[in-house]
PDB file of C-alpha atoms in Angstrom:
ATOM      1  CA  MET A1121       0.000   0.000   0.000  1.00 40.00           C
ATOM      2  CA  ASN A1122       1.135   3.573  -0.610  1.00 43.00           C
ATOM      3  CA  ASN A1123       2.253   5.863   2.215  1.00 45.00           C
ATOM      4  CA  SER A1124      -1.225   7.333   2.477  1.00 46.00           C
ATOM      5  CA  ALA A1125      -4.579   5.642   2.700  1.00 48.00           C
ATOM      6  CA  SER A1126      -6.287   4.908  -0.583  1.00 42.00           C
ATOM      7  CA  SER A1127      -8.160   7.898  -2.011  1.00 42.00           C
ATOM      8  CA  ASP A1128     -11.081   5.555  -2.605  1.00 47.00           C
ATOM      9  CA  PHE A1129     -11.851   5.775   1.109  1.00 44.00           C
ATOM     10  CA  ALA A1130     -12.778   9.449   0.722  1.00 41.00           C
ATOM     11  CA  SER A1131     -15.976   8.563  -1.107  1.00 49.00           C
ATOM     12  CA  THR A1132     -16.827   5.378   0.759  1.00 60.00           C
ATOM     13  CA  ARG A1133     -15.579   5.696   4.332  1.00 88.00           C
ATOM     14  CA  CYS A1134     -16.727   8.222   6.923  1.00 92.00           C
ATOM     15  CA  CYS A1135     -15.043   9.040  10.191  1.00 97.00           C
ATOM     16  CA  LEU A1136     -17.029  10.679  12.984  1.00 97.00           C
ATOM     17  CA  LEU A1137     -15.439  13.889  14.278  1.00 97.00           C
ATOM     18  CA  GLU A1138     -15.928  14.402  18.008  1.00 97.00           C
ATOM     19  CA  ASN A1139     -14.831  17.939  18.891  1.00 96.00           C
ATOM     20  CA  ARG A1140     -14.754  18.376  22.642  1.00 96.00           C
ATOM     21  CA  GLY A1141     -13.335  21.017  24.939  1.00 95.00           C
ATOM     22  CA  LEU A1142     -11.565  20.411  28.234  1.00 97.00           C
ATOM     23  CA  MET A1143     -12.238  16.830  29.367  1.00 98.00           C
ATOM     24  CA  PRO A1144     -10.880  15.005  32.445  1.00 97.00           C
ATOM     25  CA  TYR A1145      -8.380  12.343  31.415  1.00 97.00           C
ATOM     26  CA  LEU A1146     -10.173   9.411  33.037  1.00 97.00           C
ATOM     27  CA  GLU A1147     -13.439  10.337  31.315  1.00 98.00           C
ATOM     28  CA  ALA A1148     -11.776  10.405  27.899  1.00 98.00           C
ATOM     29  CA  TRP A1149      -9.937   7.162  28.621  1.00 97.00           C
ATOM     30  CA  GLU A1150     -13.152   5.321  29.516  1.00 98.00           C
ATOM     31  CA  TRP A1151     -14.822   6.760  26.423  1.00 98.00           C
ATOM     32  CA  GLN A1152     -12.060   5.403  24.198  1.00 98.00           C
ATOM     33  CA  LYS A1153     -12.291   1.956  25.768  1.00 98.00           C
ATOM     34  CA  ARG A1154     -16.042   1.853  25.158  1.00 98.00           C
ATOM     35  CA  LEU A1155     -15.597   2.850  21.525  1.00 98.00           C
ATOM     36  CA  VAL A1156     -12.946   0.174  20.985  1.00 98.00           C
ATOM     37  CA  SER A1157     -15.052  -2.480  22.700  1.00 98.00           C
ATOM     38  CA  ASP A1158     -18.075  -1.586  20.554  1.00 98.00           C
ATOM     39  CA  ARG A1159     -16.000  -1.918  17.387  1.00 97.00           C
ATOM     40  CA  LYS A1160     -14.630  -5.287  18.394  1.00 97.00           C
ATOM     41  CA  LEU A1161     -18.212  -6.473  18.614  1.00 97.00           C
ATOM     42  CA  ASN A1162     -19.284  -4.696  15.436  1.00 97.00           C
ATOM     43  CA  PRO A1163     -16.410  -3.863  13.042  1.00 95.00           C
ATOM     44  CA  ALA A1164     -18.865  -2.103  10.698  1.00 95.00           C
ATOM     45  CA  LEU A1165     -19.190   0.849  13.083  1.00 97.00           C
ATOM     46  CA  LYS A1166     -17.738   4.109  11.816  1.00 97.00           C
ATOM     47  CA  ASP A1167     -14.282   5.243  12.832  1.00 98.00           C
ATOM     48  CA  VAL A1168     -14.002   8.157  15.243  1.00 98.00           C
ATOM     49  CA  LEU A1169     -11.556  11.032  15.646  1.00 98.00           C
ATOM     50  CA  ILE A1170     -11.722  12.698  19.059  1.00 98.00           C
ATOM     51  CA  LEU A1171     -10.102  16.127  19.447  1.00 98.00           C
ATOM     52  CA  LEU A1172      -9.942  17.683  22.911  1.00 98.00           C
ATOM     53  CA  GLU A1173      -7.829  19.165  25.697  1.00 98.00           C
ATOM     54  CA  HIS A1174      -7.109  17.790  29.167  1.00 98.00           C
ATOM     55  CA  PRO A1175      -6.614  19.422  32.550  1.00 97.00           C
ATOM     56  CA  PRO A1176      -3.017  18.912  33.795  1.00 97.00           C
ATOM     57  CA  VAL A1177      -2.247  15.182  33.975  1.00 97.00           C
ATOM     58  CA  TYR A1178       0.748  12.871  33.625  1.00 95.00           C
ATOM     59  CA  THR A1179       0.435   9.481  31.951  1.00 95.00           C
ATOM     60  CA  LEU A1180       2.814   6.523  31.903  1.00 93.00           C
ATOM     61  CA  GLY A1181       2.864   3.967  29.110  1.00 91.00           C
ATOM     62  CA  GLN A1182       2.169   0.341  29.925  1.00 89.00           C
ATOM     63  CA  GLY A1183       5.848  -0.555  30.269  1.00 89.00           C
ATOM     64  CA  ALA A1184       7.092   2.883  31.310  1.00 89.00           C
ATOM     65  CA  THR A1185       9.542   3.305  34.167  1.00 88.00           C
ATOM     66  CA  THR A1186       9.078   5.818  36.961  1.00 90.00           C
ATOM     67  CA  GLU A1187      12.748   6.808  36.732  1.00 90.00           C
ATOM     68  CA  PHE A1188      11.695   9.508  34.261  1.00 91.00           C
ATOM     69  CA  LEU A1189       9.558  11.209  36.918  1.00 92.00           C
ATOM     70  CA  LYS A1190      11.245  14.061  38.744  1.00 90.00           C
ATOM     71  CA  PHE A1191       8.750  13.905  41.606  1.00 89.00           C
ATOM     72  CA  ASP A1192       7.542  11.372  44.130  1.00 88.00           C
ATOM     73  CA  PRO A1193       4.563   9.615  42.462  1.00 84.00           C
ATOM     74  CA  THR A1194       2.937   9.192  45.874  1.00 83.00           C
ATOM     75  CA  ARG A1195       3.086  12.953  46.491  1.00 82.00           C
ATOM     76  CA  ARG A1196       2.137  14.754  43.326  1.00 81.00           C
ATOM     77  CA  GLU A1197       0.498  17.988  42.257  1.00 83.00           C
ATOM     78  CA  TYR A1198      -1.424  16.563  39.290  1.00 90.00           C
ATOM     79  CA  GLU A1199      -3.065  13.267  38.382  1.00 91.00           C
ATOM     80  CA  LEU A1200      -0.809  10.403  37.316  1.00 93.00           C
ATOM     81  CA  HIS A1201      -2.155   7.389  35.431  1.00 92.00           C
ATOM     82  CA  ARG A1202      -0.537   4.283  33.978  1.00 94.00           C
ATOM     83  CA  ILE A1203      -2.311   3.408  30.754  1.00 95.00           C
ATOM     84  CA  GLU A1204      -2.086   0.782  28.015  1.00 95.00           C
ATOM     85  CA  ARG A1205      -0.364   2.836  25.310  1.00 94.00           C
ATOM     86  CA  GLY A1206       3.281   2.399  24.388  1.00 90.00           C
ATOM     87  CA  GLY A1207       5.986   4.856  25.379  1.00 89.00           C
ATOM     88  CA  GLU A1208       7.219   6.545  28.528  1.00 90.00           C
ATOM     89  CA  VAL A1209       5.804   9.412  30.587  1.00 93.00           C
ATOM     90  CA  THR A1210       4.137  12.436  29.001  1.00 94.00           C
ATOM     91  CA  TYR A1211       2.173  15.462  30.153  1.00 96.00           C
ATOM     92  CA  HIS A1212      -1.188  16.843  29.015  1.00 97.00           C
ATOM     93  CA  CYS A1213      -2.607  20.262  29.839  1.00 97.00           C
ATOM     94  CA  PRO A1214      -4.824  23.024  28.419  1.00 98.00           C
ATOM     95  CA  GLY A1215      -3.393  24.550  25.266  1.00 98.00           C
ATOM     96  CA  GLN A1216      -2.351  21.135  23.997  1.00 98.00           C
ATOM     97  CA  LEU A1217      -4.543  19.590  21.302  1.00 98.00           C
ATOM     98  CA  VAL A1218      -4.967  15.858  21.923  1.00 98.00           C
ATOM     99  CA  GLY A1219      -6.212  13.534  19.204  1.00 98.00           C
ATOM    100  CA  TYR A1220      -7.604  10.058  19.805  1.00 98.00           C
ATOM    101  CA  PRO A1221      -8.322   8.224  16.528  1.00 98.00           C
ATOM    102  CA  ILE A1222     -10.406   5.077  16.916  1.00 98.00           C
ATOM    103  CA  LEU A1223      -9.671   3.400  13.595  1.00 98.00           C
ATOM    104  CA  ASN A1224     -10.050  -0.144  12.326  1.00 97.00           C
ATOM    105  CA  LEU A1225      -6.705  -0.701  10.607  1.00 97.00           C
ATOM    106  CA  ASN A1226      -8.134  -3.726   8.834  1.00 96.00           C
ATOM    107  CA  ASP A1227      -9.638  -1.103   6.510  1.00 95.00           C
ATOM    108  CA  TYR A1228      -6.376   0.825   6.036  1.00 96.00           C
ATOM    109  CA  CYS A1229      -3.054  -0.939   6.525  1.00 97.00           C
ATOM    110  CA  LYS A1230      -2.242  -3.534   9.181  1.00 97.00           C
ATOM    111  CA  ASP A1231       1.161  -2.115  10.005  1.00 97.00           C
ATOM    112  CA  LEU A1232       1.882  -0.190  13.218  1.00 97.00           C
ATOM    113  CA  HIS A1233       4.897   1.620  11.775  1.00 97.00           C
ATOM    114  CA  TRP A1234       2.748   2.769   8.864  1.00 98.00           C
ATOM    115  CA  TYR A1235       0.134   4.057  11.297  1.00 98.00           C
ATOM    116  CA  LEU A1236       2.674   5.988  13.387  1.00 98.00           C
ATOM    117  CA  ARG A1237       4.105   7.619  10.278  1.00 98.00           C
ATOM    118  CA  GLN A1238       0.591   8.571   9.161  1.00 98.00           C
ATOM    119  CA  LEU A1239      -0.051  10.324  12.483  1.00 98.00           C
ATOM    120  CA  GLU A1240       3.220  12.190  12.090  1.00 98.00           C
ATOM    121  CA  ASP A1241       2.146  13.190   8.579  1.00 98.00           C
ATOM    122  CA  VAL A1242      -1.083  14.642   9.978  1.00 98.00           C
ATOM    123  CA  ILE A1243       0.884  16.928  12.300  1.00 98.00           C
ATOM    124  CA  ILE A1244       3.448  17.836   9.631  1.00 98.00           C
ATOM    125  CA  ARG A1245       0.682  18.866   7.238  1.00 98.00           C
ATOM    126  CA  ALA A1246      -1.190  20.835   9.879  1.00 98.00           C
ATOM    127  CA  VAL A1247       1.786  22.883  11.077  1.00 98.00           C
ATOM    128  CA  GLY A1248       2.847  23.438   7.472  1.00 98.00           C
ATOM    129  CA  VAL A1249      -0.206  25.663   7.021  1.00 98.00           C
ATOM    130  CA  TYR A1250       1.571  28.169   9.278  1.00 97.00           C
ATOM    131  CA  GLY A1251       4.804  28.010   7.345  1.00 97.00           C
ATOM    132  CA  LEU A1252       6.407  25.684   9.897  1.00 98.00           C
ATOM    133  CA  GLU A1253       8.463  22.708   8.813  1.00 98.00           C
ATOM    134  CA  GLY A1254       7.605  19.657  10.877  1.00 98.00           C
ATOM    135  CA  THR A1255      10.409  17.114  10.912  1.00 98.00           C
ATOM    136  CA  ARG A1256      11.091  13.598  12.162  1.00 97.00           C
ATOM    137  CA  ILE A1257      14.135  12.259  13.972  1.00 95.00           C
ATOM    138  CA  PRO A1258      15.217   8.777  12.824  1.00 94.00           C
ATOM    139  CA  GLY A1259      14.544   6.150  15.471  1.00 93.00           C
ATOM    140  CA  LEU A1260      12.130   8.352  17.427  1.00 94.00           C
ATOM    141  CA  THR A1261       8.393   8.944  17.178  1.00 95.00           C
ATOM    142  CA  GLY A1262       6.907  12.432  17.108  1.00 97.00           C
ATOM    143  CA  VAL A1263       7.243  15.739  15.280  1.00 98.00           C
ATOM    144  CA  TRP A1264       9.811  18.487  15.797  1.00 98.00           C
ATOM    145  CA  VAL A1265       9.932  22.111  14.654  1.00 98.00           C
ATOM    146  CA  GLU A1266      13.353  23.772  14.636  1.00 97.00           C
ATOM    147  CA  GLY A1267      14.683  21.213  17.096  1.00 95.00           C
ATOM    148  CA  GLN A1268      11.751  21.556  19.496  1.00 96.00           C
ATOM    149  CA  LYS A1269       9.484  18.542  19.989  1.00 97.00           C
ATOM    150  CA  VAL A1270       5.976  19.858  19.460  1.00 98.00           C
ATOM    151  CA  ALA A1271       4.039  16.587  19.113  1.00 98.00           C
ATOM    152  CA  ALA A1272       4.195  13.301  20.990  1.00 96.00           C
ATOM    153  CA  ILE A1273       2.561  10.086  19.801  1.00 96.00           C
ATOM    154  CA  GLY A1274       1.621   6.990  21.789  1.00 96.00           C
ATOM    155  CA  ILE A1275      -0.821   4.330  20.668  1.00 97.00           C
ATOM    156  CA  LYS A1276      -2.497   1.087  21.600  1.00 97.00           C
ATOM    157  CA  VAL A1277      -3.823  -1.303  18.962  1.00 97.00           C
ATOM    158  CA  SER A1278      -5.984  -4.300  19.798  1.00 97.00           C
ATOM    159  CA  ARG A1279      -7.337  -6.563  17.061  1.00 97.00           C
ATOM    160  CA  TRP A1280      -6.195  -3.778  14.720  1.00 98.00           C
ATOM    161  CA  ILE A1281      -8.450  -1.185  16.358  1.00 98.00           C
ATOM    162  CA  THR A1282      -6.551   1.873  17.560  1.00 98.00           C
ATOM    163  CA  MET A1283      -6.807   4.043  20.641  1.00 98.00           C
ATOM    164  CA  HIS A1284      -4.766   6.808  22.288  1.00 98.00           C
ATOM    165  CA  GLY A1285      -2.954   8.893  19.667  1.00 98.00           C
ATOM    166  CA  PHE A1286      -1.156  12.235  19.515  1.00 98.00           C
ATOM    167  CA  ALA A1287      -0.651  15.370  21.603  1.00 98.00           C
ATOM    168  CA  LEU A1288       0.252  18.613  19.826  1.00 98.00           C
ATOM    169  CA  ASN A1289       1.610  21.483  21.911  1.00 98.00           C
ATOM    170  CA  VAL A1290      -0.182  24.493  20.485  1.00 98.00           C
ATOM    171  CA  CYS A1291      -0.061  27.147  23.210  1.00 98.00           C
ATOM    172  CA  PRO A1292       0.277  25.340  26.570  1.00 98.00           C
ATOM    173  CA  ASN A1293       2.178  26.300  29.692  1.00 96.00           C
ATOM    174  CA  LEU A1294       5.178  24.022  29.273  1.00 96.00           C
ATOM    175  CA  LYS A1295       6.295  24.136  32.918  1.00 95.00           C
ATOM    176  CA  GLY A1296       4.635  20.792  33.615  1.00 94.00           C
ATOM    177  CA  PHE A1297       7.195  19.142  31.344  1.00 94.00           C
ATOM    178  CA  ASP A1298       9.962  20.275  33.709  1.00 92.00           C
ATOM    179  CA  ARG A1299       8.794  17.650  36.222  1.00 91.00           C
ATOM    180  CA  ILE A1300       9.476  14.722  33.887  1.00 88.00           C
ATOM    181  CA  VAL A1301      11.836  13.453  31.195  1.00 90.00           C
ATOM    182  CA  PRO A1302       9.255  13.621  28.384  1.00 86.00           C
ATOM    183  CA  CYS A1303       8.951  10.309  26.522  1.00 89.00           C
ATOM    184  CA  GLY A1304      12.199   9.281  28.238  1.00 87.00           C
ATOM    185  CA  ILE A1305      14.197  11.548  25.893  1.00 82.00           C
ATOM    186  CA  SER A1306      16.551  13.754  27.892  1.00 80.00           C
ATOM    187  CA  ASP A1307      18.359  15.521  25.034  1.00 82.00           C
ATOM    188  CA  GLN A1308      15.376  16.732  22.978  1.00 84.00           C
ATOM    189  CA  PRO A1309      13.689  19.927  24.267  1.00 93.00           C
ATOM    190  CA  VAL A1310       9.896  20.205  24.289  1.00 96.00           C
ATOM    191  CA  GLY A1311       8.406  23.229  22.563  1.00 97.00           C
ATOM    192  CA  SER A1312       5.111  24.626  21.355  1.00 98.00           C
ATOM    193  CA  LEU A1313       3.783  26.157  18.163  1.00 98.00           C
ATOM    194  CA  ALA A1314       3.210  29.427  20.029  1.00 98.00           C
ATOM    195  CA  GLN A1315       6.979  29.877  20.194  1.00 98.00           C
ATOM    196  CA  PHE A1316       6.917  30.309  16.412  1.00 98.00           C
ATOM    197  CA  VAL A1317       3.387  31.668  15.863  1.00 98.00           C
ATOM    198  CA  PRO A1318       2.542  33.685  19.025  1.00 98.00           C
ATOM    199  CA  THR A1319      -1.114  34.267  18.094  1.00 97.00           C
ATOM    200  CA  ILE A1320      -1.948  30.627  17.347  1.00 98.00           C
ATOM    201  CA  THR A1321      -4.931  29.069  19.122  1.00 98.00           C
ATOM    202  CA  VAL A1322      -6.109  25.534  19.813  1.00 98.00           C
ATOM    203  CA  GLU A1323      -9.308  26.178  17.858  1.00 97.00           C
ATOM    204  CA  GLU A1324      -7.324  27.119  14.757  1.00 97.00           C
ATOM    205  CA  MET A1325      -5.180  23.999  15.025  1.00 98.00           C
ATOM    206  CA  ARG A1326      -8.203  21.826  15.693  1.00 97.00           C
ATOM    207  CA  HIS A1327      -9.514  22.847  12.278  1.00 97.00           C
ATOM    208  CA  GLU A1328      -6.197  22.303  10.492  1.00 98.00           C
ATOM    209  CA  VAL A1329      -5.556  18.943  12.163  1.00 98.00           C
ATOM    210  CA  ALA A1330      -9.005  17.715  11.122  1.00 98.00           C
ATOM    211  CA  ILE A1331      -8.367  18.711   7.505  1.00 97.00           C
ATOM    212  CA  ALA A1332      -4.940  17.067   7.536  1.00 98.00           C
ATOM    213  CA  PHE A1333      -6.294  13.896   9.140  1.00 98.00           C
ATOM    214  CA  ALA A1334      -8.975  13.538   6.465  1.00 97.00           C
ATOM    215  CA  ALA A1335      -6.394  13.994   3.719  1.00 96.00           C
ATOM    216  CA  VAL A1336      -3.776  11.620   5.151  1.00 97.00           C
ATOM    217  CA  PHE A1337      -6.195   8.809   5.958  1.00 97.00           C
ATOM    218  CA  GLY A1338      -8.433   9.400   2.948  1.00 96.00           C
ATOM    219  CA  VAL A1339     -11.666   9.709   4.913  1.00 96.00           C
ATOM    220  CA  LYS A1340     -14.608  12.060   5.001  1.00 96.00           C
ATOM    221  CA  LEU A1341     -15.016  13.612   8.436  1.00 96.00           C
ATOM    222  CA  VAL A1342     -18.600  14.089   9.570  1.00 95.00           C
ATOM    223  CA  ASN A1343     -19.680  15.742  12.795  1.00 93.00           C
ATOM    224  CA  ALA A1344     -20.841  13.203  15.349  1.00 87.00           C
TER     225      ALA A1344
END
């Protein structure tokens, strides 16, 4: 298969767009699990793209180590949850656009590396609208702009149905990242799009990410 989903999907496959505002992490997590469970029972259900923000929260991947926390996990300022995605610790907060695609990869390409590169392509396309060049670093997952990591990606796939996804730093307060070694990478600074486009907003990026997602995965987004 080519590096993007078949253009035939655009006319035949719809993906529900769930635009939400600030949502507690545990609520969004349970929502994702319900959507995945429903699609395991009925694979014909439409795919879903959830776009939202979270209050401050730290999450650890399934096999993540606590050595990348710079605080005592039993005495913490914000929520901390160990979840089933891959990867190490990351931080979510307002001003960061989080995307949770619930896709049945049986209908796209059953290859996790392909899927990760597609998610990176979504971010690269979206930031390109603002004249920013999103780049990859070989051997790592995510998107960088001028050496600053602006997007982290962590996924879980079960029976080829995806959950979790990407987090794009649009205009967040980055201080929460100082309390961790983000994604276990100590030599790659975390940045935000606002460092390059000071007036940028989450709502603007929500729109551009949705357009880029539809183009990369070859789907028609419809409001849920």
